[in-house]
């Protein structure tokens, strides 16, 4: 009989340097008060100029492997979810494979923006439940500071850098990842863009011509989408296994904005105190946000063994993803 995939190791890495809202007041026309009341964010960690996504991802991966008691050479699959790869090729996953010495692992990147970690978890868990691989490393890692326009107050106050990693292995029935749900709507992808090779005129006109390959976002459209999709994706993933919101002990959402979390909690009629947030300290770290939050939720015992938890992400694409996990580690 097929086994579920379960999270057996967790690790994180964030850069040392902290950029506070007060630091940002000196860079753009903003205030600590505005950022805190509109987003909840108080500070974010920013990588130095010589640190890239693979550096943060590799450190998080090593920590997760240590936590799981697995040697790098035993790893069979590495998936890195990121929108800030070091290079187009090799993939960040291949760079991580080399850096950590996971010489026997297959490796590839996955781009689903802020939904990327739960997308990666879903893909990796298929390999585990089918028996194709005995373990997998799923990493969400970003250096968003490198694609941020530091002159644009609409976006530069929101993002941070970091990485979180988990190790998946087969676990006993009734534990681990019980259900996942993925979605995308490319027709509204225009609300959150980062140009690469194609610099379309409509993308260029929104940006500093000197620095066009930066994040641009229609904040209010993404906000409305996010509140609705967190609720919808949470209910959809529960419904797949005949559970409902009353069965849930804790939700770990993508960490973008406290007002989005509050809005989603109201929509779900779910107790806000059971939703974990740490965006106050890290800002929005895109694909890294859920694994960093999960790590802290577990370490602080916000999540305990036998809790039923929902991980839920939304972001560029636009995309969304959710997972129900019976926590046991
Ligand atoms: N400081 C001061 N004022 C600001 C700032 C700032 N940092 N940023 C914007 N403003 C101003 C705007 O210019 C606007 O002024 P105006 O009315 O004179 O034009 C005013 O504040 C209100 O702007 P809104 O965009 O309406 O502010 P809102 O309350 O919607 O908050 C925010 C903006 C925080 C961006 C919000 O819309 C949001 O969180 N959106 C979702 C973002 C998100 O979750 N993204 C997730 C995906 S990210 C990814 O996938 C990489």
PDB file of N, CA, C and O in Angstrom, residues 6 10 15 31 37 44 57 68 73 105 125 129 133 141 145 161 181 190 195 201 214 241 260 276 281 289 307 310 328:
ATOM      1  N   UNK A   6       5.587  12.580   4.494  1.00  0.00           N
ATOM      2  CA  UNK A   6       5.530  13.423   5.697  1.00  0.00           C
ATOM      3  C   UNK A   6       6.766  14.292   5.803  1.00  0.00           C
ATOM      4  O   UNK A   6       7.831  13.957   5.253  1.00  0.00           O
ATOM      5  N   UNK A  10      13.151  20.083   9.104  1.00  0.00           N
ATOM      6  CA  UNK A  10      12.872  21.493   8.768  1.00  0.00           C
ATOM      7  C   UNK A  10      14.142  22.309   8.954  1.00  0.00           C
ATOM      8  O   UNK A  10      14.887  22.085   9.916  1.00  0.00           O
ATOM      9  N   UNK A  15      19.244  36.064   5.766  1.00  0.00           N
ATOM     10  CA  UNK A  15      20.465  36.885   5.862  1.00  0.00           C
ATOM     11  C   UNK A  15      20.489  37.663   7.175  1.00  0.00           C
ATOM     12  O   UNK A  15      19.432  37.957   7.734  1.00  0.00           O
ATOM     13  N   UNK A  31       6.390  55.737   5.752  1.00  0.00           N
ATOM     14  CA  UNK A  31       6.561  55.859   7.200  1.00  0.00           C
ATOM     15  C   UNK A  31       6.341  54.495   7.849  1.00  0.00           C
ATOM     16  O   UNK A  31       5.618  53.643   7.309  1.00  0.00           O
ATOM     17  N   UNK A  37       0.513  49.762   9.572  1.00  0.00           N
ATOM     18  CA  UNK A  37      -0.954  49.675   9.565  1.00  0.00           C
ATOM     19  C   UNK A  37      -1.476  49.039   8.277  1.00  0.00           C
ATOM     20  O   UNK A  37      -2.472  48.332   8.302  1.00  0.00           O
ATOM     21  N   UNK A  44      12.557  43.505   7.566  1.00  0.00           N
ATOM     22  CA  UNK A  44      12.802  42.392   6.649  1.00  0.00           C
ATOM     23  C   UNK A  44      14.299  42.137   6.619  1.00  0.00           C
ATOM     24  O   UNK A  44      15.092  43.043   6.945  1.00  0.00           O
ATOM     25  N   UNK A  57      19.408  28.949   0.156  1.00  0.00           N
ATOM     26  CA  UNK A  57      18.754  27.642  -0.023  1.00  0.00           C
ATOM     27  C   UNK A  57      19.648  26.513   0.496  1.00  0.00           C
ATOM     28  O   UNK A  57      19.167  25.574   1.150  1.00  0.00           O
ATOM     29  N   UNK A  68      16.533  16.066   9.957  1.00  0.00           N
ATOM     30  CA  UNK A  68      15.935  14.779   9.567  1.00  0.00           C
ATOM     31  C   UNK A  68      16.886  13.608   9.795  1.00  0.00           C
ATOM     32  O   UNK A  68      16.471  12.444   9.674  1.00  0.00           O
ATOM     33  N   UNK A  73      24.361  12.800   0.660  1.00  0.00           N
ATOM     34  CA  UNK A  73      24.467  11.824  -0.431  1.00  0.00           C
ATOM     35  C   UNK A  73      23.281  10.851  -0.483  1.00  0.00           C
ATOM     36  O   UNK A  73      23.114  10.112  -1.452  1.00  0.00           O
ATOM     37  N   UNK A 105      21.243  13.109  -6.108  1.00  0.00           N
ATOM     38  CA  UNK A 105      19.880  13.652  -6.232  1.00  0.00           C
ATOM     39  C   UNK A 105      19.594  14.172  -7.639  1.00  0.00           C
ATOM     40  O   UNK A 105      20.453  14.776  -8.272  1.00  0.00           O
ATOM     41  N   UNK A 125       5.695  15.106  -3.137  1.00  0.00           N
ATOM     42  CA  UNK A 125       4.943  14.064  -2.422  1.00  0.00           C
ATOM     43  C   UNK A 125       4.434  12.991  -3.394  1.00  0.00           C
ATOM     44  O   UNK A 125       4.259  11.838  -2.999  1.00  0.00           O
ATOM     45  N   UNK A 129       4.855   9.091  -2.538  1.00  0.00           N
ATOM     46  CA  UNK A 129       3.711   8.163  -2.372  1.00  0.00           C
ATOM     47  C   UNK A 129       3.729   7.067  -3.448  1.00  0.00           C
ATOM     48  O   UNK A 129       3.294   5.953  -3.202  1.00  0.00           O
ATOM     49  N   UNK A 133      10.741   7.745  -5.277  1.00  0.00           N
ATOM     50  CA  UNK A 133      11.871   8.173  -4.434  1.00  0.00           C
ATOM     51  C   UNK A 133      11.551   7.886  -2.973  1.00  0.00           C
ATOM     52  O   UNK A 133      10.386   7.915  -2.567  1.00  0.00           O
ATOM     53  N   UNK A 141      13.060  29.440  -1.680  1.00  0.00           N
ATOM     54  CA  UNK A 141      14.179  30.370  -1.420  1.00  0.00           C
ATOM     55  C   UNK A 141      14.098  31.569  -2.349  1.00  0.00           C
ATOM     56  O   UNK A 141      13.796  31.419  -3.533  1.00  0.00           O
ATOM     57  N   UNK A 145      15.232  41.036  -2.830  1.00  0.00           N
ATOM     58  CA  UNK A 145      15.862  42.364  -2.778  1.00  0.00           C
ATOM     59  C   UNK A 145      16.589  42.671  -4.087  1.00  0.00           C
ATOM     60  O   UNK A 145      16.770  43.827  -4.440  1.00  0.00           O
ATOM     61  N   UNK A 161      14.250  38.720   2.001  1.00  0.00           N
ATOM     62  CA  UNK A 161      14.998  37.561   1.490  1.00  0.00           C
ATOM     63  C   UNK A 161      15.003  36.444   2.529  1.00  0.00           C
ATOM     64  O   UNK A 161      14.972  36.709   3.747  1.00  0.00           O
ATOM     65  N   UNK A 181      -3.892  20.843  -3.125  1.00  0.00           N
ATOM     66  CA  UNK A 181      -4.749  21.473  -4.137  1.00  0.00           C
ATOM     67  C   UNK A 181      -3.938  22.569  -4.814  1.00  0.00           C
ATOM     68  O   UNK A 181      -3.323  23.385  -4.128  1.00  0.00           O
ATOM     69  N   UNK A 190      -1.114  39.456 -15.203  1.00  0.00           N
ATOM     70  CA  UNK A 190      -0.636  40.828 -15.445  1.00  0.00           C
ATOM     71  C   UNK A 190      -0.615  41.684 -14.176  1.00  0.00           C
ATOM     72  O   UNK A 190       0.026  42.737 -14.147  1.00  0.00           O
ATOM     73  N   UNK A 195       9.658  41.123 -15.408  1.00  0.00           N
ATOM     74  CA  UNK A 195      10.106  40.781 -16.761  1.00  0.00           C
ATOM     75  C   UNK A 195      11.437  40.042 -16.756  1.00  0.00           C
ATOM     76  O   UNK A 195      12.264  40.232 -15.867  1.00  0.00           O
ATOM     77  N   UNK A 201       6.206  46.525 -24.174  1.00  0.00           N
ATOM     78  CA  UNK A 201       6.020  47.965 -23.938  1.00  0.00           C
ATOM     79  C   UNK A 201       5.152  48.249 -22.711  1.00  0.00           C
ATOM     80  O   UNK A 201       5.442  49.153 -21.928  1.00  0.00           O
ATOM     81  N   UNK A 214      12.292  44.451 -12.638  1.00  0.00           N
ATOM     82  CA  UNK A 214      11.942  44.514 -11.213  1.00  0.00           C
ATOM     83  C   UNK A 214      10.476  44.111 -11.022  1.00  0.00           C
ATOM     84  O   UNK A 214       9.704  44.058 -11.982  1.00  0.00           O
ATOM     85  N   UNK A 241     -10.782  15.610   1.186  1.00  0.00           N
ATOM     86  CA  UNK A 241     -10.687  14.467   2.103  1.00  0.00           C
ATOM     87  C   UNK A 241     -11.840  14.511   3.139  1.00  0.00           C
ATOM     88  O   UNK A 241     -11.707  14.022   4.257  1.00  0.00           O
ATOM     89  N   UNK A 260      -4.571  40.868   4.815  1.00  0.00           N
ATOM     90  CA  UNK A 260      -5.033  39.753   3.964  1.00  0.00           C
ATOM     91  C   UNK A 260      -5.396  38.568   4.857  1.00  0.00           C
ATOM     92  O   UNK A 260      -6.439  37.929   4.685  1.00  0.00           O
ATOM     93  N   UNK A 276      -0.916  31.296  11.959  1.00  0.00           N
ATOM     94  CA  UNK A 276       0.443  31.703  12.323  1.00  0.00           C
ATOM     95  C   UNK A 276       0.919  32.826  11.398  1.00  0.00           C
ATOM     96  O   UNK A 276       0.784  32.738  10.177  1.00  0.00           O
ATOM     97  N   UNK A 281       8.426  40.192  11.020  1.00  0.00           N
ATOM     98  CA  UNK A 281       9.894  40.154  11.102  1.00  0.00           C
ATOM     99  C   UNK A 281      10.588  39.980   9.749  1.00  0.00           C
ATOM    100  O   UNK A 281      11.750  40.322   9.600  1.00  0.00           O
ATOM    101  N   UNK A 289       8.298  31.972   2.282  1.00  0.00           N
ATOM    102  CA  UNK A 289       7.529  32.431   3.445  1.00  0.00           C
ATOM    103  C   UNK A 289       6.841  31.295   4.199  1.00  0.00           C
ATOM    104  O   UNK A 289       6.855  31.258   5.426  1.00  0.00           O
ATOM    105  N   UNK A 307      -1.625  17.752  15.377  1.00  0.00           N
ATOM    106  CA  UNK A 307      -2.446  18.868  14.885  1.00  0.00           C
ATOM    107  C   UNK A 307      -2.747  18.669  13.396  1.00  0.00           C
ATOM    108  O   UNK A 307      -1.884  18.182  12.649  1.00  0.00           O
ATOM    109  N   UNK A 310      -3.262  23.454   7.838  1.00  0.00           N
ATOM    110  CA  UNK A 310      -3.386  23.784   6.420  1.00  0.00           C
ATOM    111  C   UNK A 310      -2.290  24.784   6.066  1.00  0.00           C
ATOM    112  O   UNK A 310      -2.120  25.799   6.750  1.00  0.00           O
ATOM    113  N   UNK A 328       3.269  15.413  12.448  1.00  0.00           N
ATOM    114  CA  UNK A 328       3.911  14.471  13.369  1.00  0.00           C
ATOM    115  C   UNK A 328       5.387  14.419  13.024  1.00  0.00           C
ATOM    116  O   UNK A 328       5.768  14.076  11.924  1.00  0.00           O
TER     117      UNK A 328
END
